[in-house]
Amino acid sequence: MASVSHAEYPPELSPQEQQYLLSNLKDWSIAHGLAVRPAPSFVQPSQDPSGVLASTAPVTLFPSLFPRSCFEQGLGIQKAYNQLYAAIARDEAWLKSIVEELVGVDDFVAKLWQTHLEVKKDGYVQDLSLGLFRSDYMVHQDPSQAHPSCGLKQVEFNTIASSFGGLSAQVSALHKFLLTIDAYPKSTSSIIKDKALELSKSASSLAKGLAAAHKAYGTSRTGQPLCVLFVVQDPERNVFDQRHLEYALLESGVRSFRLPFGETLSHTQLDADRTLIYTPPNSPSTPYEVTTIYFRAGYSPDDYPKDEDWTARLQLERSRAIKCPSILTHLAGCKKVQQVLATPHSPHVKRFLPDDNVASRVLETFAPIYPLDDSEAGREARKLATDPSSATKYVLKPQREGGGNNVYRKAIPPFLQKLAETHWPAYILMEMIEPPRLQNAILRNGEIEKGGVICELGVYGVCLWRDGGEIVENWEAGYLLRTKGDQSEEGGVAAGFGAVDSCCLVG
Amino acid sequence: MASVSHAEYPPELSPQEQQYLLSNLKDWSIAHGLAVRPAPSFVQPSQDPSGVLASTAPVTLFPSLFPRSCFEQGLGIQKAYNQLYAAIARDEAWLKSIVEELVGVDDFVAKLWQTHLEVKKDGYVQDLSLGLFRSDYMVHQDPSQAHPSCGLKQVEFNTIASSFGGLSAQVSALHKFLLTIDAYPKSTSSIIKDKALELSKSASSLAKGLAAAHKAYGTSRTGQPLCVLFVVQDPERNVFDQRHLEYALLESGVRSFRLPFGETLSHTQLDADRTLIYTPPNSPSTPYEVTTIYFRAGYSPDDYPKDEDWTARLQLERSRAIKCPSILTHLAGCKKVQQVLATPHSPHVKRFLPDDNVASRVLETFAPIYPLDDSEAGREARKLATDPSSATKYVLKPQREGGGNNVYRKAIPPFLQKLAETHWPAYILMEMIEPPRLQNAILRNGEIEKGGVICELGVYGVCLWRDGGEIVENWEAGYLLRTKGDQSEEGGVAAGFGAVDSCCLVG
């Protein structure tokens, strides 16, 4: 069989090839916890009330092609990004100026800020902060250039609940396993080869970050045993992703507990010097002293249906435990920060990253983002957005976290025309990233979807720092490739989860 | 809380304790492949046609109490059992005498023997045989003694398709994990403790056995790459149990393939010197030379619905590949062999195990078994079986492999009365093993069953030998504890699978 070119990747499989690949993929995934709890549309909760069923997590059958230079760019720049966001999180005055622009449009950000101010009244008692970050990128090929070169452009930077670190390590191992057992046709052997497949160390590396914070907390002040607290949503379909971190943490000797965010006030309390005490409901006579709070919940307004949920966040933030992330670090991840950093000619990155060389490498990964206010950049943006010819290069996004849908390209001018100008500042204008259109096949809920996909590279970073400025730990912590069906004419990605994937490096 | 005694084990759990234990058990099991494909009664195949769902394998919530002396007895004697059954499998004349007594009552045994004779015509071309054995026991406490001591009594000896080696390693790790995270109440800490929980090394140790055979086969005769062939049932709900062995084997660099037994003739062939060639359907241009055939199918008459299935078994047996097991080894595991060995005053064990000390340790683990024929032992048995007072100590079992139900205790005399005496030799009479009645809780299909249980200890053994008598490899290979609800007044165990369990050693 002749070998396939990149344009023909992945190859068509014969029924026998597909059967072999799939049966191995389905068994390996369950045998190694590359799994999710099934969606209610797949298995009704009444069928499995105690929740013993699981299914293969949505995964790609093949590792997606990814330019090696872009992959190395993303991993190579992560420590600089960790440093940048640690610096932002330490700069309360700067963050305040950002938040002040949002309080009118974003209740959630306002409430987070207010919680910070509450804590500040009495003063923070923990000067260490932990970030388990994930910087998400797409490969961008500028279509207007005659010889388009490619580079990474940032989609967003996550400072809270960066997910899929557990599953990502497993999917990269899965694709390597499938290669080892010859599940990929020989015709692909010049592309899918051992040296091209990158294992992600994300699960162990993120767990190592939690362990580092746990250790940096120091000895117990109460005499109680120490633990890390995973603050989680309940129910959580993506529980195995988190569990892999817990198990890796336990292997390094660190106990952790899962606490549904909504039950925080029932099972935690602050003692007189604000040490956080967690009382396991199964063993109330053995309270634990919490060294580190790892938020896998609390990042969305939906996590705060009751007033008490804000009391809970306040209690956790007031505590002596190291927060992953603190509220200021959480706020550093809001879209507005990304916009301000990425506004053309912005001075901010250089403010936080004094080394010009480092700053310029970070700046290279920004796609231009404009406010739609009456600043100079805003006035420029209004021109770009209302002109049908220039608008085709942009996407309009609401500033509010998790709020509303994006408006793409030629739909922007008519959208703005219908919108009162006073509401325009609630949006930002971002240059479209033009990722290469690839092909792949995704297994999801037992069904295979084949076709065009776009890939998003997430690079994890661990950073532990002190308010005073000392960076205690800083490392790049593996990667995630997330792949979604390319279903929108507008270039937007399909809603929902997509699939976990791994990189097959080319070039 | 006061500590519980053995009589109160396992402890009652509070709802919070049970919730903590179960949520951890359910997540850990899926994250580590302690899983099965769901039963059709739980998930209808139409709901998940491609088979991506899995559920926690039926497991006990607690490790069951098991006397340390019995555990050590079982593990300590396994190498002698390996030696015994390797010797039986090598003694064709002796096996012939056994089989001749069965050909009238057991078509399956007759057919296996006939297949052996077919191969013998041209001569066997492989003098190595591999056994992955499992010797199953119950703890027996003689109720007639004033101070009952306990010892192991053998239930059966498996020479083919000894299952659960993969899951057993995982369940012992699960119970250890649950101990580590304090899922067992403090009141049990004097019982469930690290030193009492025995990890089973069965998965890696059985895989090591397959790897040893693979290596002993030697270099490729055809120039094709070498592989191990797992001959399996299809579909197989217990697939992860087998997959764990495959993955462990791959880690030692040995490729293996799964071949549904019914597809043997489509994908294998013998070349001129009876080298077995396997052609993977996904990659017909890359045939493999098979070093070792590992049967996880072919042990039941149900596996042979068509004449071609016997042709398939013949083809595999004729081949140069090392069989695990060979047909003679398969036959060595039939009930009749166990009966002949365990008939009181039988000379046979000493024939196969010349060392008196070794032989007597094996003999200690036999519960007396009698034929119901007109031999001297048979006449003794007929008296015991027809007398209602002595019959209460016995169970009547059909000689046929996998055939019919057992008849227990006082039901034996009326059963025999209705049966023509010419049919009596189709049964054997076995002294009942009186296992201690324990308590435990089993999670199966999402439901928890609590109550009385009985436990069966399986000890795995690996043995590689030559027809000439040389024992190339011989080791004990970990254990399985299988626990079933004690639901029968007659002392019989509930039908079906039971649950995988691990040992909490006491005494």
Tab-separated table of C-alpha atoms in Angstrom, chain B residues 17-286:
chain	number	residue	atom	x	y	z
B	17	GLU	CA	-19.614	5.947	55.582
B	18	GLN	CA	-21.348	3.889	52.931
B	19	GLN	CA	-21.577	6.863	50.590
B	20	TYR	CA	-17.870	7.580	50.983
B	21	LEU	CA	-16.847	3.959	50.510
B	22	LEU	CA	-19.090	3.420	47.499
B	23	SER	CA	-18.256	6.593	45.630
B	24	ASN	CA	-14.575	5.842	45.999
B	25	LEU	CA	-15.022	2.205	45.071
B	26	LYS	CA	-17.066	3.015	41.968
B	27	ASP	CA	-14.643	5.611	40.668
B	28	TRP	CA	-11.473	3.686	41.477
B	29	SER	CA	-12.769	0.533	39.814
B	30	ILE	CA	-13.450	2.255	36.495
B	31	ALA	CA	-10.258	4.291	36.664
B	32	HIS	CA	-8.320	1.014	37.022
B	33	GLY	CA	-10.243	-1.336	34.748
B	34	LEU	CA	-11.832	-3.401	37.516
B	35	ALA	CA	-14.765	-3.623	35.163
B	36	VAL	CA	-16.998	-5.812	33.047
B	37	ARG	CA	-19.196	-5.137	30.052
B	38	PRO	CA	-22.711	-4.786	31.468
B	39	ALA	CA	-25.068	-7.752	31.480
B	40	PRO	CA	-27.853	-7.579	28.870
B	41	SER	CA	-30.335	-7.453	31.748
B	42	PHE	CA	-28.641	-4.245	32.913
B	43	VAL	CA	-27.952	-2.559	29.560
B	44	GLN	CA	-29.778	-3.847	26.528
B	45	PRO	CA	-27.441	-4.374	23.577
B	46	SER	CA	-29.690	-2.153	21.430
B	47	GLN	CA	-28.949	0.753	23.751
B	48	ASP	CA	-25.203	0.469	23.227
B	49	PRO	CA	-24.696	-1.375	19.947
B	50	SER	CA	-21.028	-0.490	19.671
B	51	GLY	CA	-20.289	-1.514	23.237
B	52	VAL	CA	-18.655	1.481	24.874
B	53	LEU	CA	-20.344	1.075	28.265
B	54	ALA	CA	-18.767	-0.760	31.154
B	55	SER	CA	-19.622	-1.156	34.789
B	56	THR	CA	-17.789	-1.890	37.986
B	57	ALA	CA	-17.168	-5.636	38.164
B	58	PRO	CA	-19.122	-7.382	40.907
B	59	VAL	CA	-16.932	-6.809	43.964
B	60	THR	CA	-17.151	-7.069	47.710
B	61	LEU	CA	-17.145	-3.831	49.653
B	62	PHE	CA	-14.829	-5.360	52.263
B	63	PRO	CA	-12.027	-7.883	51.972
B	64	SER	CA	-13.320	-11.134	53.446
B	65	LEU	CA	-11.742	-12.654	56.523
B	66	PHE	CA	-9.550	-15.595	55.681
B	67	PRO	CA	-7.369	-17.707	58.000
B	68	ARG	CA	-3.740	-16.876	57.406
B	69	SER	CA	-2.658	-20.487	57.876
B	70	CYS	CA	-5.058	-21.649	55.151
B	71	PHE	CA	-3.944	-18.886	52.807
B	72	GLU	CA	-0.323	-19.857	53.280
B	73	GLN	CA	-1.224	-23.511	52.897
B	74	GLY	CA	-2.815	-22.818	49.509
B	75	LEU	CA	-0.003	-20.695	48.165
B	76	GLY	CA	2.637	-22.981	49.596
B	77	ILE	CA	1.264	-26.077	47.923
B	78	GLN	CA	0.733	-24.626	44.452
B	79	LYS	CA	4.070	-25.677	43.014
B	80	ALA	CA	3.346	-29.269	44.073
B	81	TYR	CA	-0.032	-29.062	42.338
B	82	ASN	CA	1.622	-27.708	39.206
B	83	GLN	CA	4.016	-30.638	39.305
B	84	LEU	CA	1.165	-33.107	39.885
B	85	TYR	CA	-0.911	-31.937	36.951
B	86	ALA	CA	2.088	-31.633	34.649
B	87	ALA	CA	2.881	-35.245	35.506
B	88	ILE	CA	-0.709	-36.351	34.848
B	89	ALA	CA	-0.784	-34.533	31.520
B	90	ARG	CA	2.386	-36.333	30.494
B	91	ASP	CA	1.016	-39.772	31.389
B	92	GLU	CA	-1.093	-40.595	28.371
B	93	ALA	CA	-1.650	-44.215	29.377
B	94	TRP	CA	-3.017	-43.225	32.753
B	95	LEU	CA	-5.241	-40.523	31.276
B	96	LYS	CA	-6.503	-43.057	28.765
B	97	SER	CA	-7.737	-45.276	31.575
B	98	ILE	CA	-9.623	-42.324	33.058
B	99	VAL	CA	-11.114	-41.232	29.771
B	100	GLU	CA	-12.249	-44.761	28.988
B	101	GLU	CA	-14.477	-44.683	32.033
B	102	LEU	CA	-16.083	-41.481	30.746
B	103	VAL	CA	-16.621	-42.052	27.055
B	104	GLY	CA	-20.048	-43.546	27.749
B	105	VAL	CA	-21.275	-40.599	29.793
B	106	ASP	CA	-19.423	-37.630	28.406
B	107	ASP	CA	-19.349	-36.892	24.679
B	108	PHE	CA	-17.200	-33.850	25.226
B	109	VAL	CA	-14.409	-35.752	26.929
B	110	ALA	CA	-14.670	-38.424	24.238
B	111	LYS	CA	-14.290	-35.825	21.523
B	112	LEU	CA	-11.290	-34.232	23.195
B	113	TRP	CA	-9.628	-37.650	23.448
B	114	GLN	CA	-10.393	-38.412	19.823
B	115	THR	CA	-8.792	-35.110	18.850
B	116	HIS	CA	-5.709	-36.055	20.791
B	117	LEU	CA	-5.561	-39.415	18.989
B	118	GLU	CA	-5.825	-37.663	15.631
B	119	VAL	CA	-2.806	-35.541	16.432
B	120	LYS	CA	-0.938	-38.535	17.769
B	121	LYS	CA	-1.233	-40.314	14.422
B	122	ASP	CA	1.239	-37.910	12.847
B	123	GLY	CA	2.986	-37.245	16.115
B	124	TYR	CA	3.132	-34.082	18.199
B	125	VAL	CA	5.718	-31.576	17.014
B	126	GLN	CA	5.896	-29.459	20.165
B	127	ASP	CA	7.196	-31.020	23.344
B	128	LEU	CA	6.608	-27.954	25.535
B	129	SER	CA	3.299	-27.453	27.348
B	130	LEU	CA	2.185	-24.462	29.358
B	131	GLY	CA	-0.244	-24.588	32.256
B	132	LEU	CA	-1.810	-21.446	33.738
B	133	PHE	CA	-3.602	-23.329	36.483
B	134	ARG	CA	-5.922	-22.368	39.293
B	135	SER	CA	-6.587	-24.596	42.247
B	136	ASP	CA	-9.841	-23.673	44.017
B	137	TYR	CA	-10.406	-24.313	47.685
B	138	MET	CA	-12.745	-23.645	50.524
B	139	VAL	CA	-11.808	-23.461	54.140
B	140	HIS	CA	-13.184	-26.556	55.831
B	141	GLN	CA	-14.062	-26.806	59.496
B	142	ASP	CA	-15.029	-30.311	60.451
B	143	PRO	CA	-18.202	-29.774	62.470
B	144	SER	CA	-17.982	-33.203	64.045
B	145	GLN	CA	-14.858	-32.324	65.992
B	146	ALA	CA	-15.033	-30.819	69.444
B	147	HIS	CA	-12.271	-28.302	68.679
B	148	PRO	CA	-12.557	-27.854	64.973
B	149	SER	CA	-9.308	-26.960	63.258
B	150	CYS	CA	-9.477	-25.536	59.806
B	151	GLY	CA	-7.715	-26.457	56.610
B	152	LEU	CA	-8.170	-26.003	52.892
B	153	LYS	CA	-10.169	-28.522	50.907
B	154	GLN	CA	-10.027	-28.467	47.155
B	155	VAL	CA	-13.195	-27.698	45.213
B	156	GLU	CA	-11.688	-28.175	41.783
B	157	PHE	CA	-8.514	-27.777	39.783
B	158	ASN	CA	-8.671	-25.732	36.589
B	159	THR	CA	-6.281	-26.573	33.799
B	160	ILE	CA	-7.926	-24.422	31.112
B	161	ALA	CA	-9.109	-20.821	30.942
B	162	SER	CA	-8.480	-20.104	34.629
B	163	SER	CA	-10.144	-16.734	34.833
B	164	PHE	CA	-10.073	-13.620	37.025
B	165	GLY	CA	-6.292	-13.372	37.253
B	166	GLY	CA	-6.571	-9.869	35.779
B	167	LEU	CA	-9.376	-8.613	37.993
B	168	SER	CA	-8.067	-10.295	41.130
B	169	ALA	CA	-4.914	-8.218	41.086
B	170	GLN	CA	-7.086	-5.120	40.779
B	171	VAL	CA	-9.561	-5.952	43.546
B	172	SER	CA	-6.792	-6.589	46.043
B	173	ALA	CA	-5.372	-3.190	45.091
B	174	LEU	CA	-8.861	-1.656	45.449
B	175	HIS	CA	-9.307	-2.910	48.997
B	176	LYS	CA	-5.847	-1.635	49.866
B	177	PHE	CA	-6.745	1.753	48.376
B	178	LEU	CA	-9.959	1.885	50.414
B	179	LEU	CA	-7.938	1.163	53.544
B	180	THR	CA	-5.440	3.904	52.665
B	181	ILE	CA	-8.157	6.526	52.286
B	182	ASP	CA	-9.877	5.482	55.527
B	183	ALA	CA	-12.982	4.172	53.819
B	184	TYR	CA	-13.108	1.414	56.417
B	185	PRO	CA	-14.333	2.624	59.792
B	186	LYS	CA	-11.759	2.978	62.538
B	187	SER	CA	-13.527	0.283	64.511
B	188	THR	CA	-12.128	-2.253	62.024
B	189	SER	CA	-8.546	-1.040	62.279
B	190	SER	CA	-7.446	-4.041	64.329
B	191	ILE	CA	-8.719	-6.320	61.532
B	192	ILE	CA	-8.351	-4.483	58.217
B	193	LYS	CA	-4.769	-3.340	58.338
B	194	ASP	CA	-2.017	-3.078	55.824
B	195	LYS	CA	-0.277	-6.269	56.884
B	196	ALA	CA	-3.519	-8.258	56.688
B	197	LEU	CA	-4.357	-7.246	53.108
B	198	GLU	CA	-2.701	-9.423	50.535
B	199	LEU	CA	-2.088	-7.981	47.097
B	200	SER	CA	-2.471	-10.567	44.352
B	201	LYS	CA	0.236	-10.515	41.717
B	202	SER	CA	-1.843	-12.758	39.458
B	203	ALA	CA	-2.064	-10.500	36.389
B	204	SER	CA	1.653	-9.868	36.032
B	205	SER	CA	2.612	-13.380	37.101
B	206	LEU	CA	0.320	-15.136	34.614
B	207	ALA	CA	1.524	-12.801	31.871
B	208	LYS	CA	5.071	-13.697	32.853
B	209	GLY	CA	4.128	-17.336	32.286
B	210	LEU	CA	2.914	-16.599	28.781
B	211	ALA	CA	6.088	-14.624	28.120
B	212	ALA	CA	8.205	-17.566	29.345
B	213	ALA	CA	6.484	-19.923	26.904
B	214	HIS	CA	6.819	-17.369	24.121
B	215	LYS	CA	10.541	-17.188	24.754
B	216	ALA	CA	10.976	-20.942	25.131
B	217	TYR	CA	9.386	-21.432	21.698
B	218	GLY	CA	12.575	-20.080	20.181
B	219	THR	CA	13.185	-18.026	17.101
B	220	SER	CA	10.837	-17.655	14.181
B	221	ARG	CA	10.925	-20.514	11.683
B	222	THR	CA	9.130	-18.566	9.009
B	223	GLY	CA	10.827	-15.222	9.331
B	224	GLN	CA	7.471	-13.769	10.316
B	225	PRO	CA	7.106	-11.876	13.592
B	226	LEU	CA	6.114	-13.947	16.626
B	227	CYS	CA	2.977	-13.604	18.705
B	228	VAL	CA	0.863	-15.159	21.426
B	229	LEU	CA	-2.722	-15.977	20.458
B	230	PHE	CA	-5.558	-15.498	22.945
B	231	VAL	CA	-8.349	-17.807	21.757
B	232	VAL	CA	-11.491	-16.251	23.182
B	233	GLN	CA	-15.256	-16.394	23.339
B	234	ASP	CA	-17.133	-13.713	21.456
B	235	PRO	CA	-18.773	-11.696	22.888
B	236	GLU	CA	-16.900	-11.730	26.185
B	237	ARG	CA	-18.256	-9.649	29.041
B	238	ASN	CA	-15.235	-10.424	31.191
B	239	VAL	CA	-12.898	-8.965	28.590
B	240	PHE	CA	-10.989	-6.605	30.893
B	241	ASP	CA	-9.845	-9.561	32.992
B	242	GLN	CA	-8.129	-10.890	29.884
B	243	ARG	CA	-6.967	-7.495	28.647
B	244	HIS	CA	-4.949	-6.884	31.807
B	245	LEU	CA	-2.905	-9.982	30.931
B	246	GLU	CA	-2.469	-8.764	27.351
B	247	TYR	CA	-1.268	-5.359	28.522
B	248	ALA	CA	1.155	-6.911	31.015
B	249	LEU	CA	2.429	-9.176	28.258
B	250	LEU	CA	2.923	-6.229	25.912
B	251	GLU	CA	4.941	-4.459	28.591
B	252	SER	CA	7.404	-7.316	28.452
B	253	GLY	CA	7.587	-6.789	24.701
B	254	VAL	CA	5.376	-9.679	23.585
B	255	ARG	CA	2.663	-9.060	20.981
B	256	SER	CA	-0.619	-10.900	21.331
B	257	PHE	CA	-3.857	-11.087	19.381
B	258	ARG	CA	-7.387	-12.049	20.338
B	259	LEU	CA	-8.974	-14.652	18.104
B	260	PRO	CA	-12.604	-15.662	18.604
B	261	PHE	CA	-12.515	-19.464	18.749
B	262	GLY	CA	-15.235	-19.721	16.083
B	263	GLU	CA	-13.037	-17.793	13.621
B	264	THR	CA	-9.972	-19.986	14.054
B	265	LEU	CA	-10.112	-21.576	10.609
B	266	SER	CA	-10.602	-18.233	8.873
B	267	HIS	CA	-7.518	-16.623	10.310
B	268	THR	CA	-5.023	-19.390	11.079
B	269	GLN	CA	-3.296	-22.032	9.035
B	270	LEU	CA	-0.570	-24.607	9.405
B	271	ASP	CA	2.362	-24.503	7.093
B	272	ALA	CA	4.172	-27.609	5.856
B	273	ASP	CA	6.029	-28.225	9.100
B	274	ARG	CA	2.962	-27.347	11.161
B	275	THR	CA	4.066	-23.899	12.188
B	276	LEU	CA	0.902	-22.020	13.140
B	277	ILE	CA	0.372	-18.864	11.146
B	278	TYR	CA	-2.091	-16.222	12.288
B	279	THR	CA	-3.188	-13.656	9.761
B	280	PRO	CA	-4.637	-10.584	11.466
B	281	PRO	CA	-7.800	-9.627	9.564
B	282	ASN	CA	-6.877	-5.967	9.877
B	283	SER	CA	-3.492	-6.536	8.305
B	284	PRO	CA	-3.514	-9.606	6.047
B	285	SER	CA	-0.155	-8.724	4.548
B	286	THR	CA	1.594	-9.232	7.903
